[in-house]
Amino acid sequence: MTFQSLRVAATSRKPWSCMPPLPPFETDTQCPPPGRYLLTWDDVRDSLVLSEAFNKSATRPALWKELEVHRAMTECLTGSVSRMWLAGSFVSGKLHPSDVDVTYLLEADVYRAIPEGGDVEDLDNLMDREWCIRNGMRIDAYVLSLPATVDFRDLGVTGAMTPEDAEVFQLLGLYDEIWRRCREGNGRRRGYVEVSP
């Protein structure tokens, strides 16, 4: 399979959406206000690629296609992606972002079921920025497990939470904190996008 031959089926835009739009970018940072904004895949495309504000972008349409391919390849290797976090310059007012920062979130059983061998190596490649660039995708990607502990009441009970979930929560918190920081601005906070299925 070649990367160029892999295509993601186009989805039609719904005339309605139950999710609020991405808020306007803050003037001084050109980033969304602090927070995590839940959008659909179509909403992301409409807000960050097809929006009138970006119709002169030299990079956004191509980056979107590269992200579509990367997402499809990740889903092929893992079986499914529950959610995605998108951040960086792609989720900003920058007209010509240079790449897309994405974190794929997998259900714990899906994450644990990734078979050893070729699939793990292929997934490692997809999460390697330099490998992605060599293969025509300007994607900076990470894959994380979601907690296995499902019942909220078990999270604070000693011994009730799945043992590996302590590390899972630490990693989720780490990436949430990374995506909320502005590259410039001495500690300024910014928002990022969570893509729902």
mmCIF file of C-alpha atoms in Angstrom:
data_model
loop_
_atom_site.group_PDB
_atom_site.id
_atom_site.type_symbol
_atom_site.label_atom_id
_atom_site.label_comp_id
_atom_site.label_asym_id
_atom_site.label_seq_id
_atom_site.Cartn_x
_atom_site.Cartn_y
_atom_site.Cartn_z
ATOM 1 C CA MET A 1 0.000 0.000 0.000
ATOM 2 C CA THR A 2 1.369 3.425 -0.897
ATOM 3 C CA PHE A 3 0.621 6.510 1.124
ATOM 4 C CA GLN A 4 -0.617 8.325 -1.945
ATOM 5 C CA SER A 5 -3.116 5.560 -2.760
ATOM 6 C CA LEU A 6 -4.686 5.579 0.695
ATOM 7 C CA ARG A 7 -7.781 7.742 0.673
ATOM 8 C CA VAL A 8 -10.290 8.616 3.335
ATOM 9 C CA ALA A 9 -13.901 8.624 2.248
ATOM 10 C CA ALA A 10 -15.327 12.113 2.169
ATOM 11 C CA THR A 11 -18.100 12.808 4.615
ATOM 12 C CA SER A 12 -20.863 15.246 3.902
ATOM 13 C CA ARG A 13 -21.264 18.234 6.163
ATOM 14 C CA LYS A 14 -24.366 18.116 8.288
ATOM 15 C CA PRO A 15 -26.525 21.231 8.069
ATOM 16 C CA TRP A 16 -26.663 21.253 11.883
ATOM 17 C CA SER A 17 -24.249 20.482 14.643
ATOM 18 C CA CYS A 18 -24.845 19.952 18.348
ATOM 19 C CA MET A 19 -21.316 21.138 19.109
ATOM 20 C CA PRO A 20 -20.388 24.767 19.586
ATOM 21 C CA PRO A 21 -18.012 26.248 17.012
ATOM 22 C CA LEU A 22 -14.372 26.924 17.725
ATOM 23 C CA PRO A 23 -14.313 30.346 19.419
ATOM 24 C CA PRO A 24 -12.488 33.273 17.790
ATOM 25 C CA PHE A 25 -8.734 33.266 18.310
ATOM 26 C CA GLU A 26 -7.368 35.669 20.896
ATOM 27 C CA THR A 27 -5.822 38.759 19.332
ATOM 28 C CA ASP A 28 -2.476 38.656 21.122
ATOM 29 C CA THR A 29 -1.738 34.916 20.810
ATOM 30 C CA GLN A 30 -3.732 34.031 17.664
ATOM 31 C CA CYS A 31 -4.789 30.885 19.551
ATOM 32 C CA PRO A 32 -8.155 29.735 20.872
ATOM 33 C CA PRO A 33 -8.933 30.911 24.410
ATOM 34 C CA PRO A 34 -7.784 28.440 27.091
ATOM 35 C CA GLY A 35 -9.812 25.240 27.106
ATOM 36 C CA ARG A 36 -10.470 22.046 25.190
ATOM 37 C CA TYR A 37 -13.013 22.484 22.395
ATOM 38 C CA LEU A 38 -15.040 19.499 21.240
ATOM 39 C CA LEU A 39 -15.544 19.491 17.457
ATOM 40 C CA THR A 40 -16.487 16.941 14.828
ATOM 41 C CA TRP A 41 -14.053 16.015 12.054
ATOM 42 C CA ASP A 42 -16.130 18.104 9.623
ATOM 43 C CA ASP A 43 -16.148 21.051 12.033
ATOM 44 C CA VAL A 44 -12.348 20.966 12.205
ATOM 45 C CA ARG A 45 -12.080 20.965 8.406
ATOM 46 C CA ASP A 46 -14.618 23.771 8.088
ATOM 47 C CA SER A 47 -13.017 25.911 10.838
ATOM 48 C CA LEU A 48 -9.322 25.358 10.166
ATOM 49 C CA VAL A 49 -9.091 24.608 6.446
ATOM 50 C CA LEU A 50 -12.143 25.819 4.519
ATOM 51 C CA SER A 51 -12.825 28.954 6.554
ATOM 52 C CA GLU A 52 -12.681 32.225 4.636
ATOM 53 C CA ALA A 53 -9.906 33.341 6.998
ATOM 54 C CA PHE A 54 -7.677 30.593 5.607
ATOM 55 C CA ASN A 55 -8.643 30.578 1.930
ATOM 56 C CA LYS A 56 -5.195 31.965 0.989
ATOM 57 C CA SER A 57 -3.263 29.433 3.031
ATOM 58 C CA ALA A 58 -0.488 27.741 1.097
ATOM 59 C CA THR A 59 -0.284 24.826 3.567
ATOM 60 C CA ARG A 60 -3.626 24.106 5.247
ATOM 61 C CA PRO A 61 -5.337 22.138 2.430
ATOM 62 C CA ALA A 62 -2.302 19.869 1.970
ATOM 63 C CA LEU A 63 -1.839 19.438 5.725
ATOM 64 C CA TRP A 64 -5.475 18.394 6.000
ATOM 65 C CA LYS A 65 -5.018 15.714 3.338
ATOM 66 C CA GLU A 66 -1.881 14.482 5.079
ATOM 67 C CA LEU A 67 -3.757 14.320 8.397
ATOM 68 C CA GLU A 68 -6.581 12.368 6.748
ATOM 69 C CA VAL A 69 -4.081 9.802 5.466
ATOM 70 C CA HIS A 70 -2.275 9.653 8.819
ATOM 71 C CA ARG A 71 -5.530 9.185 10.705
ATOM 72 C CA ALA A 72 -6.674 6.415 8.322
ATOM 73 C CA MET A 73 -3.344 4.596 8.686
ATOM 74 C CA THR A 74 -3.481 4.893 12.485
ATOM 75 C CA GLU A 75 -7.029 3.530 12.527
ATOM 76 C CA CYS A 76 -5.988 0.636 10.252
ATOM 77 C CA LEU A 77 -3.194 -0.335 12.634
ATOM 78 C CA THR A 78 -5.092 0.121 15.897
ATOM 79 C CA GLY A 79 -8.601 -0.887 14.876
ATOM 80 C CA SER A 80 -10.151 2.349 16.106
ATOM 81 C CA VAL A 81 -9.382 5.765 17.521
ATOM 82 C CA SER A 82 -11.736 7.010 20.236
ATOM 83 C CA ARG A 83 -10.774 10.667 20.199
ATOM 84 C CA MET A 84 -8.077 12.967 18.875
ATOM 85 C CA TRP A 85 -6.467 16.075 20.291
ATOM 86 C CA LEU A 86 -5.320 18.626 17.712
ATOM 87 C CA ALA A 87 -3.058 21.499 18.684
ATOM 88 C CA GLY A 88 -0.111 23.626 17.650
ATOM 89 C CA SER A 89 -0.006 26.143 14.839
ATOM 90 C CA PHE A 90 -2.656 24.256 12.860
ATOM 91 C CA VAL A 91 -5.137 25.164 15.629
ATOM 92 C CA SER A 92 -4.293 28.850 15.509
ATOM 93 C CA GLY A 93 -4.715 31.886 13.305
ATOM 94 C CA LYS A 94 -1.404 31.214 11.559
ATOM 95 C CA LEU A 95 -2.117 31.359 7.834
ATOM 96 C CA HIS A 96 0.614 28.929 6.792
ATOM 97 C CA PRO A 97 1.190 26.375 9.597
ATOM 98 C CA SER A 98 4.090 24.021 9.006
ATOM 99 C CA ASP A 99 2.638 20.840 10.521
ATOM 100 C CA VAL A 100 -0.201 19.304 12.544
ATOM 101 C CA ASP A 101 0.215 18.215 16.171
ATOM 102 C CA VAL A 102 -2.112 15.311 17.009
ATOM 103 C CA THR A 103 -2.602 12.944 19.927
ATOM 104 C CA TYR A 104 -4.635 9.809 19.231
ATOM 105 C CA LEU A 105 -6.564 8.493 22.238
ATOM 106 C CA LEU A 106 -7.391 4.775 22.229
ATOM 107 C CA GLU A 107 -9.667 2.808 24.534
ATOM 108 C CA ALA A 108 -7.542 0.766 26.958
ATOM 109 C CA ASP A 109 -8.559 -2.597 25.478
ATOM 110 C CA VAL A 110 -7.798 -1.355 21.943
ATOM 111 C CA TYR A 111 -4.408 -0.019 23.057
ATOM 112 C CA ARG A 112 -3.499 -3.296 24.781
ATOM 113 C CA ALA A 113 -4.673 -5.366 21.784
ATOM 114 C CA ILE A 114 -2.259 -3.838 19.259
ATOM 115 C CA PRO A 115 -0.425 -6.952 18.083
ATOM 116 C CA GLU A 116 3.306 -7.281 18.581
ATOM 117 C CA GLY A 117 5.575 -7.257 15.571
ATOM 118 C CA GLY A 118 4.868 -5.416 12.348
ATOM 119 C CA ASP A 119 1.847 -3.432 13.534
ATOM 120 C CA VAL A 120 3.697 -2.040 16.548
ATOM 121 C CA GLU A 121 6.678 -1.112 14.382
ATOM 122 C CA ASP A 122 4.390 0.508 11.801
ATOM 123 C CA LEU A 123 2.590 2.426 14.550
ATOM 124 C CA ASP A 124 5.917 3.544 15.999
ATOM 125 C CA ASN A 125 6.834 4.842 12.550
ATOM 126 C CA LEU A 126 3.573 6.818 12.333
ATOM 127 C CA MET A 127 4.394 8.442 15.672
ATOM 128 C CA ASP A 128 7.904 9.378 14.509
ATOM 129 C CA ARG A 129 7.904 12.922 13.117
ATOM 130 C CA GLU A 130 10.981 12.402 10.936
ATOM 131 C CA TRP A 131 9.556 9.192 9.438
ATOM 132 C CA CYS A 132 6.290 10.992 8.684
ATOM 133 C CA ILE A 133 8.082 13.870 6.965
ATOM 134 C CA ARG A 134 10.152 11.451 4.859
ATOM 135 C CA ASN A 135 6.885 9.845 3.786
ATOM 136 C CA GLY A 136 5.074 13.040 2.851
ATOM 137 C CA MET A 137 3.153 13.742 6.059
ATOM 138 C CA ARG A 138 3.975 16.815 8.130
ATOM 139 C CA ILE A 139 2.466 15.275 11.248
ATOM 140 C CA ASP A 140 3.785 15.326 14.822
ATOM 141 C CA ALA A 141 1.784 12.481 16.407
ATOM 142 C CA TYR A 142 1.426 10.631 19.683
ATOM 143 C CA VAL A 143 -0.772 7.717 20.712
ATOM 144 C CA LEU A 144 -2.066 7.326 24.263
ATOM 145 C CA SER A 145 -4.289 4.887 26.066
ATOM 146 C CA LEU A 146 -7.441 6.050 27.785
ATOM 147 C CA PRO A 147 -8.053 4.745 31.327
ATOM 148 C CA ALA A 148 -9.309 1.192 31.727
ATOM 149 C CA THR A 149 -11.226 2.210 34.849
ATOM 150 C CA VAL A 150 -14.698 3.049 33.590
ATOM 151 C CA ASP A 151 -16.739 3.782 36.714
ATOM 152 C CA PHE A 152 -16.007 7.306 37.926
ATOM 153 C CA ARG A 153 -16.613 6.220 41.544
ATOM 154 C CA ASP A 154 -13.677 3.782 41.333
ATOM 155 C CA LEU A 155 -11.138 6.460 40.462
ATOM 156 C CA GLY A 156 -10.648 7.678 44.018
ATOM 157 C CA VAL A 157 -11.026 4.345 45.806
ATOM 158 C CA THR A 158 -7.747 2.722 46.844
ATOM 159 C CA GLY A 159 -7.308 -0.521 44.967
ATOM 160 C CA ALA A 160 -10.373 -0.041 42.766
ATOM 161 C CA MET A 161 -8.617 1.750 39.927
ATOM 162 C CA THR A 162 -6.852 -0.447 37.375
ATOM 163 C CA PRO A 163 -3.130 -0.487 38.365
ATOM 164 C CA GLU A 164 -1.784 0.825 35.046
ATOM 165 C CA ASP A 165 -4.257 3.722 35.076
ATOM 166 C CA ALA A 166 -2.041 5.839 37.338
ATOM 167 C CA GLU A 167 0.501 6.104 34.503
ATOM 168 C CA VAL A 168 -2.290 6.574 31.942
ATOM 169 C CA PHE A 169 -3.655 9.564 33.845
ATOM 170 C CA GLN A 170 -0.163 11.042 34.190
ATOM 171 C CA LEU A 171 0.419 10.855 30.433
ATOM 172 C CA LEU A 172 -2.995 12.292 29.614
ATOM 173 C CA GLY A 173 -2.327 15.143 32.037
ATOM 174 C CA LEU A 174 1.113 15.737 30.544
ATOM 175 C CA TYR A 175 -0.195 16.068 26.980
ATOM 176 C CA ASP A 176 -3.153 18.165 28.090
ATOM 177 C CA GLU A 177 -0.694 20.543 29.761
ATOM 178 C CA ILE A 178 1.611 20.611 26.726
ATOM 179 C CA TRP A 179 -1.230 21.433 24.316
ATOM 180 C CA ARG A 180 -2.494 24.230 26.607
ATOM 181 C CA ARG A 181 0.780 26.166 26.544
ATOM 182 C CA CYS A 182 1.603 28.883 24.035
ATOM 183 C CA ARG A 183 4.996 28.506 22.393
ATOM 184 C CA GLU A 184 5.559 32.236 22.880
ATOM 185 C CA GLY A 185 4.084 34.283 25.665
ATOM 186 C CA ASN A 186 5.816 33.432 28.942
ATOM 187 C CA GLY A 187 3.336 30.989 30.366
ATOM 188 C CA ARG A 188 0.323 32.115 28.368
ATOM 189 C CA ARG A 189 -2.425 29.521 28.060
ATOM 190 C CA ARG A 190 -4.206 28.500 24.892
ATOM 191 C CA GLY A 191 -6.961 26.206 23.767
ATOM 192 C CA TYR A 192 -6.876 23.116 21.626
ATOM 193 C CA VAL A 193 -9.385 20.834 19.886
ATOM 194 C CA GLU A 194 -10.759 17.427 20.791
ATOM 195 C CA VAL A 195 -12.220 15.611 17.817
ATOM 196 C CA SER A 196 -15.159 13.373 18.599
ATOM 197 C CA PRO A 197 -15.937 10.276 16.527
#
